[in-house]
Coordinates of C-alpha atoms in Angstrom, one line a residue:
M196 CA 39.4 -31.0 -24.4
N197 CA 39.2 -28.3 -21.3
E198 CA 38.6 -25.6 -22.8
E199 CA 35.3 -27.4 -24.4
V200 CA 34.6 -28.1 -20.8
E201 CA 34.7 -25.0 -19.8
V202 CA 32.6 -23.5 -22.0
S203 CA 30.1 -25.8 -21.6
N204 CA 30.3 -24.8 -18.2
S205 CA 30.4 -21.0 -18.9
Y206 CA 27.1 -21.7 -20.9
F207 CA 25.4 -24.2 -18.5
R208 CA 26.3 -21.0 -16.0
K209 CA 24.4 -18.7 -17.8
A210 CA 21.4 -20.8 -18.9
K211 CA 20.9 -21.3 -14.6
L212 CA 21.2 -17.5 -13.8
S213 CA 18.8 -16.6 -17.2
L214 CA 16.4 -19.4 -15.2
L215 CA 17.0 -18.0 -12.0
I216 CA 16.1 -14.4 -13.0
L217 CA 13.3 -15.1 -16.0
L218 CA 11.1 -17.8 -14.1
P219 CA 10.2 -15.5 -10.6
T220 CA 10.2 -12.5 -13.2
S221 CA 7.7 -13.7 -15.6
F222 CA 5.5 -15.4 -12.4
A223 CA 5.9 -12.1 -10.8
T224 CA 4.7 -10.6 -13.6
I225 CA 1.2 -13.4 -14.1
F226 CA 0.8 -12.7 -10.5
L227 CA 0.3 -8.6 -10.7
Y228 CA -1.0 -8.8 -14.2
P229 CA -4.2 -7.5 -12.4
I230 CA -2.3 -3.8 -12.5
A231 CA -2.8 -4.3 -15.7
I232 CA -6.6 -4.0 -16.2
S233 CA -7.5 -2.2 -13.1
G234 CA -8.4 0.8 -14.8
L235 CA -7.9 4.4 -14.1
S236 CA -8.5 5.8 -10.6
G237 CA -7.6 8.7 -8.0
D238 CA -5.7 11.6 -9.8
D239 CA -4.9 9.7 -12.6
I240 CA -8.8 10.2 -13.8
P241 CA -8.2 14.4 -13.6
N242 CA -4.9 13.7 -15.2
S243 CA -5.7 11.4 -18.0
M244 CA -7.8 14.6 -19.8
R245 CA -4.3 16.6 -19.8
S246 CA -4.2 17.3 -23.8
A247 CA -7.5 18.6 -23.2
A248 CA -6.6 21.3 -20.6
L249 CA -3.8 22.0 -22.4
Q250 CA -5.6 22.6 -25.6
A251 CA -8.8 24.5 -24.1
N252 CA -6.2 27.1 -22.0
D253 CA -4.1 26.9 -25.2
W254 CA -1.2 26.2 -23.1
T255 CA 2.4 24.1 -23.8
R256 CA 3.5 21.8 -22.0
W257 CA 5.9 23.6 -19.7
E258 CA 4.2 27.1 -19.5
F259 CA 1.6 24.3 -17.7
I260 CA 4.7 22.5 -15.6
K261 CA 6.1 26.4 -14.9
L262 CA 2.4 27.2 -13.3
A263 CA 1.8 23.9 -11.5
V264 CA 5.3 24.6 -9.2
I265 CA 4.9 27.9 -8.8
Q266 CA 1.1 27.3 -7.2
W267 CA 2.2 24.2 -5.4
R268 CA 5.8 26.1 -4.0
N269 CA 3.1 29.3 -3.5
T270 CA 0.1 27.4 -1.6
E271 CA 1.2 24.3 -0.4
G272 CA 5.1 25.0 0.9
R273 CA 6.0 21.9 -1.7
F274 CA 8.6 21.4 -4.5
F275 CA 8.9 18.8 -6.8
P276 CA 9.1 19.8 -10.0
L277 CA 10.5 16.4 -11.5
S278 CA 7.3 14.6 -10.6
T279 CA 5.6 17.6 -12.3
I280 CA 7.6 17.2 -15.9
E281 CA 7.4 13.6 -15.9
N282 CA 3.5 13.8 -14.7
V283 CA 2.4 16.2 -17.7
F284 CA 4.7 14.8 -19.7
M285 CA 3.1 11.2 -19.9
F286 CA -0.4 11.3 -19.5
D287 CA 0.0 14.6 -22.7
L288 CA 1.9 11.6 -24.1
I289 CA -0.5 8.7 -23.7
H290 CA -4.2 8.2 -24.4
S291 CA -5.1 5.3 -24.4
V292 CA -5.8 3.8 -20.6
A293 CA -4.2 0.2 -21.9
I294 CA -1.0 1.2 -22.7
Y295 CA -0.9 3.4 -19.5
K296 CA -1.9 0.3 -17.4
F297 CA 0.5 -2.2 -19.1
L298 CA 3.9 0.4 -18.7
Q299 CA 2.3 0.3 -15.0
L300 CA 2.8 -3.1 -14.8
F301 CA 5.9 -3.2 -16.3
V302 CA 7.6 -0.5 -14.4
T303 CA 6.5 -1.8 -11.4
I304 CA 8.5 -5.3 -12.1
V305 CA 10.9 -3.7 -13.4
L306 CA 11.2 -1.7 -9.6
L307 CA 10.7 -5.3 -7.9
V308 CA 13.7 -7.1 -10.3
I309 CA 16.2 -3.8 -9.3
A310 CA 15.5 -4.0 -5.5
A311 CA 15.9 -8.1 -5.7
A312 CA 18.7 -7.6 -7.8
L313 CA 20.0 -4.9 -5.6
I314 CA 19.6 -7.3 -2.6
T315 CA 21.8 -9.9 -4.2
K316 CA 23.9 -7.6 -4.9
I317 CA 24.5 -7.2 -1.3
V318 CA 24.4 -10.3 0.3
D319 CA 26.7 -11.8 -2.9
S320 CA 24.3 -14.4 -3.8
K321 CA 22.9 -15.1 -6.8
R322 CA 20.8 -17.6 -5.8
L323 CA 18.8 -15.6 -3.5
F324 CA 17.1 -13.4 -6.0
P325 CA 14.0 -15.6 -6.4
L326 CA 13.6 -15.8 -2.7
A327 CA 13.7 -11.5 -2.4
L328 CA 12.0 -11.1 -5.4
F329 CA 8.8 -13.3 -4.1
L330 CA 9.3 -11.7 -0.5
L331 CA 9.1 -8.2 -1.7
L332 CA 6.2 -9.3 -4.4
S333 CA 4.6 -10.5 -0.8
C334 CA 5.3 -6.6 0.5
L335 CA 3.8 -5.2 -2.8
Q336 CA -0.4 -3.7 -1.3
T337 CA -3.3 -2.6 -2.8
R338 CA -6.3 -0.2 -2.3
N339 CA -9.4 0.1 -3.5
W340 CA -8.7 4.2 -4.3
Y341 CA -5.7 6.8 -3.8
D342 CA -2.9 3.7 -4.0
P343 CA 0.6 4.5 -4.4
T344 CA 1.1 1.3 -7.3
L345 CA -2.4 1.7 -9.0
G346 CA -2.1 5.5 -9.4
F347 CA -0.2 8.3 -9.3
G348 CA 0.7 8.8 -12.2
L349 CA 3.9 6.3 -11.4
L350 CA 4.9 8.6 -9.0
L351 CA 5.7 5.7 -6.9
Q352 CA 7.7 3.3 -8.9
S353 CA 9.3 6.1 -10.7
V354 CA 11.0 7.6 -7.1
Q355 CA 11.7 4.1 -5.6
I356 CA 13.4 3.5 -8.8
K357 CA 15.5 6.1 -8.4
I358 CA 16.7 5.7 -4.9
L359 CA 17.1 1.6 -5.8
A360 CA 19.6 3.1 -8.6
C361 CA 20.7 5.5 -6.4
L362 CA 21.8 2.9 -3.2
Y363 CA 22.9 0.3 -6.6
T364 CA 25.5 3.1 -7.9
L365 CA 26.6 4.2 -4.1
Y366 CA 27.7 0.1 -3.1
C367 CA 29.5 0.2 -6.0
S368 CA 31.0 3.3 -5.7
L369 CA 32.1 2.4 -1.7
Q370 CA 33.2 -1.5 -2.8
G371 CA 34.8 -0.2 -5.9
K372 CA 38.3 -1.6 -7.1
D373 CA 39.3 1.0 -9.2
T374 CA 39.0 4.2 -10.3
R375 CA 35.5 4.3 -11.2
W376 CA 34.0 4.5 -8.4
L377 CA 33.9 8.3 -8.8
W378 CA 32.1 7.7 -11.5
C379 CA 28.9 5.5 -9.7
L380 CA 29.5 8.4 -6.9
A381 CA 28.5 11.3 -9.4
G382 CA 25.5 8.7 -10.8
S383 CA 24.1 8.3 -7.1
I384 CA 24.0 12.0 -6.5
T385 CA 22.3 12.3 -9.5
L386 CA 19.8 9.8 -8.7
W387 CA 19.7 10.9 -5.1
L388 CA 19.0 14.8 -6.6
T389 CA 16.5 13.7 -8.7
A390 CA 14.6 11.4 -6.6
L391 CA 14.5 14.5 -3.7
L392 CA 13.0 17.2 -6.4
Q393 CA 10.4 14.0 -6.7
Y394 CA 9.2 13.8 -3.9
E395 CA 10.0 15.5 -0.3
V396 CA 9.6 12.7 1.5
V397 CA 12.6 10.9 0.5
I398 CA 14.6 13.2 2.8
T399 CA 13.2 11.0 5.8
L400 CA 15.0 8.3 3.9
F401 CA 18.3 9.8 4.0
P402 CA 19.7 7.7 7.2
T403 CA 19.7 4.5 5.0
L404 CA 22.1 6.2 2.7
A405 CA 24.2 6.9 5.9
I406 CA 23.8 3.8 7.3
M407 CA 25.1 1.8 4.4
I408 CA 27.9 4.5 4.3
I409 CA 29.2 3.8 7.7
L410 CA 28.6 -0.1 7.5
L411 CA 30.1 -0.9 4.4
P412 CA 33.7 -1.4 4.8
S413 CA 35.2 0.9 2.3
K414 CA 38.8 3.6 2.5
R415 CA 37.5 7.0 4.6
L416 CA 37.8 8.9 1.8
R417 CA 35.3 7.6 -0.2
K418 CA 33.0 7.6 3.2
F419 CA 33.3 11.5 3.7
S420 CA 33.0 12.2 0.1
A421 CA 30.0 9.8 -0.4
L422 CA 28.7 11.4 3.1
A423 CA 29.0 15.3 2.1
A424 CA 28.1 14.6 -1.5
L425 CA 24.8 13.1 -0.4
G426 CA 24.5 14.5 2.4
L427 CA 24.8 18.4 1.0
P428 CA 22.4 18.5 -1.2
T429 CA 20.1 17.0 1.3
V430 CA 20.4 19.8 3.9
I431 CA 20.1 22.2 1.4
Y432 CA 16.9 21.1 0.4
L433 CA 15.3 20.5 3.7
L434 CA 16.3 24.0 4.9
Y435 CA 14.3 25.3 1.2
V436 CA 11.2 23.3 1.8
I437 CA 11.7 24.5 5.3
K438 CA 11.5 27.8 4.6
L439 CA 8.6 27.6 2.1
R440 CA 6.1 26.5 4.7
A441 CA 7.1 28.9 7.4
G442 CA 5.8 31.6 4.7
I443 CA 2.6 29.6 4.0
T444 CA -0.6 28.5 5.3
A445 CA -0.8 24.9 3.9
T446 CA -4.3 23.2 3.3
A447 CA -4.8 20.8 5.8
A448 CA -3.8 17.8 3.3
Y449 CA -0.2 18.8 3.9
S450 CA 0.0 19.9 7.3
I451 CA 2.5 18.7 9.4
K452 CA 1.0 18.3 13.3
P453 CA 3.7 19.7 15.5
E454 CA 2.8 16.7 18.3
F455 CA 5.8 14.4 18.2
G456 CA 3.7 11.2 19.4
L457 CA 1.1 11.8 16.4
S458 CA 3.5 12.4 14.2
S459 CA 6.0 9.8 14.8
L460 CA 3.1 7.0 15.3
T461 CA 1.6 8.6 11.4
Y462 CA 5.1 8.1 10.5
L463 CA 6.0 4.4 11.6
K464 CA 2.2 3.6 9.8
Q465 CA 3.5 5.1 6.8
L466 CA 6.8 3.6 6.7
S467 CA 5.6 -0.2 8.1
G468 CA 3.1 -0.3 5.1
A469 CA 4.9 -2.5 2.5
I470 CA 5.4 -4.9 5.5
P471 CA 3.2 -8.2 5.5
F472 CA 0.6 -8.6 7.6
S473 CA 1.2 -4.8 8.7
A474 CA -2.5 -3.8 7.2
V475 CA -4.0 -6.5 9.6
I476 CA -2.2 -5.0 12.9
W477 CA -2.7 -1.5 11.7
S478 CA -6.2 -1.6 11.1
R479 CA -7.1 -3.1 14.6
G480 CA -7.0 0.5 15.6
G481 CA -3.3 -0.1 18.0
G482 CA -2.5 3.3 19.4
S483 CA 1.2 1.5 19.4
L484 CA 3.0 -0.5 18.0
L485 CA 3.6 -2.4 21.0
V486 CA -0.4 -2.9 21.3
A487 CA -0.9 -3.8 17.7
L488 CA 1.5 -6.7 17.3
S489 CA -0.1 -8.1 20.8
E490 CA -3.7 -8.0 18.6
V491 CA -1.3 -9.8 15.7
P492 CA -2.9 -14.1 14.8
L493 CA 0.0 -16.5 16.3
L494 CA -0.6 -17.8 12.5
H495 CA 0.9 -14.5 11.0
L496 CA 3.6 -14.4 13.3
F497 CA 4.5 -17.5 12.9
L498 CA 4.8 -17.0 9.1
L499 CA 6.6 -13.9 9.1
T500 CA 9.8 -15.4 11.3
A501 CA 9.4 -18.7 9.0
T502 CA 9.9 -16.1 5.9
V503 CA 13.0 -14.7 7.9
C504 CA 14.5 -17.8 8.7
L505 CA 14.3 -19.7 5.6
A506 CA 15.8 -16.3 4.4
V507 CA 18.8 -16.2 6.2
T508 CA 19.2 -20.6 6.2
F509 CA 19.1 -19.8 2.2
R510 CA 21.7 -17.1 2.5
L511 CA 24.2 -20.0 4.5

């Protein structure tokens, strides 16, 4: 009798967990469905003609990839070979706009689900998944033209999935209770390297890894191993990019202004781009974060505060 009750409770818990994941995910999919009918924009328009370009120039995929990587490296001082590989193969294999846009929708949903799963893993509360998913959904903004969600050949989604998976495996490595922590660390290193080789801006996210390693309770050996294994390739890649940049004069679109105030403000705008109401804040032309915040409608601040309070209350 007790066994039957236990089995029944087990099925009930699994069904409840499935609903807790499937219902919010379905809602997010319906909400983001316009992505599937948004059409091509930005760089995706010329990139969609990849097969024709390869055929016209009698290039193989790998020949074009090699030429593109060399051109970016020598003329702009940039090195992101994995991004080029993914982009070339995807647009040479997928010729249907509908298939590409549905893939874009699917990968975006996967990104949100992984991010919400990471949050629930860290706070150790599966019930938080719907709230985490909806909060992340509110952070998704789209723009009229060069938009990272609607264009750029899934670059944003691909690199963020790698980073989130890296954080997830890093967490498992630090919190694991058996010898599998080494396998998790190896997976985290691999994912971090692939993210670095896909987009250089990933370098700026290394402090996130360092903070996670420092704050999470774990053995000193694991902390030191993780910090060294992730930090060393990051430093090597950073020095390589600096060396590339020093030897060329990049075009204005890919040049970094040496002015600290302007650079830091620009970085802050880009870093906060996904925060709810950030578009409202920065569109008002605030010269600094404090000036911009002082002009935000009180209703928006109230809603943002209420969201944070709800998240904390739900967790407790």
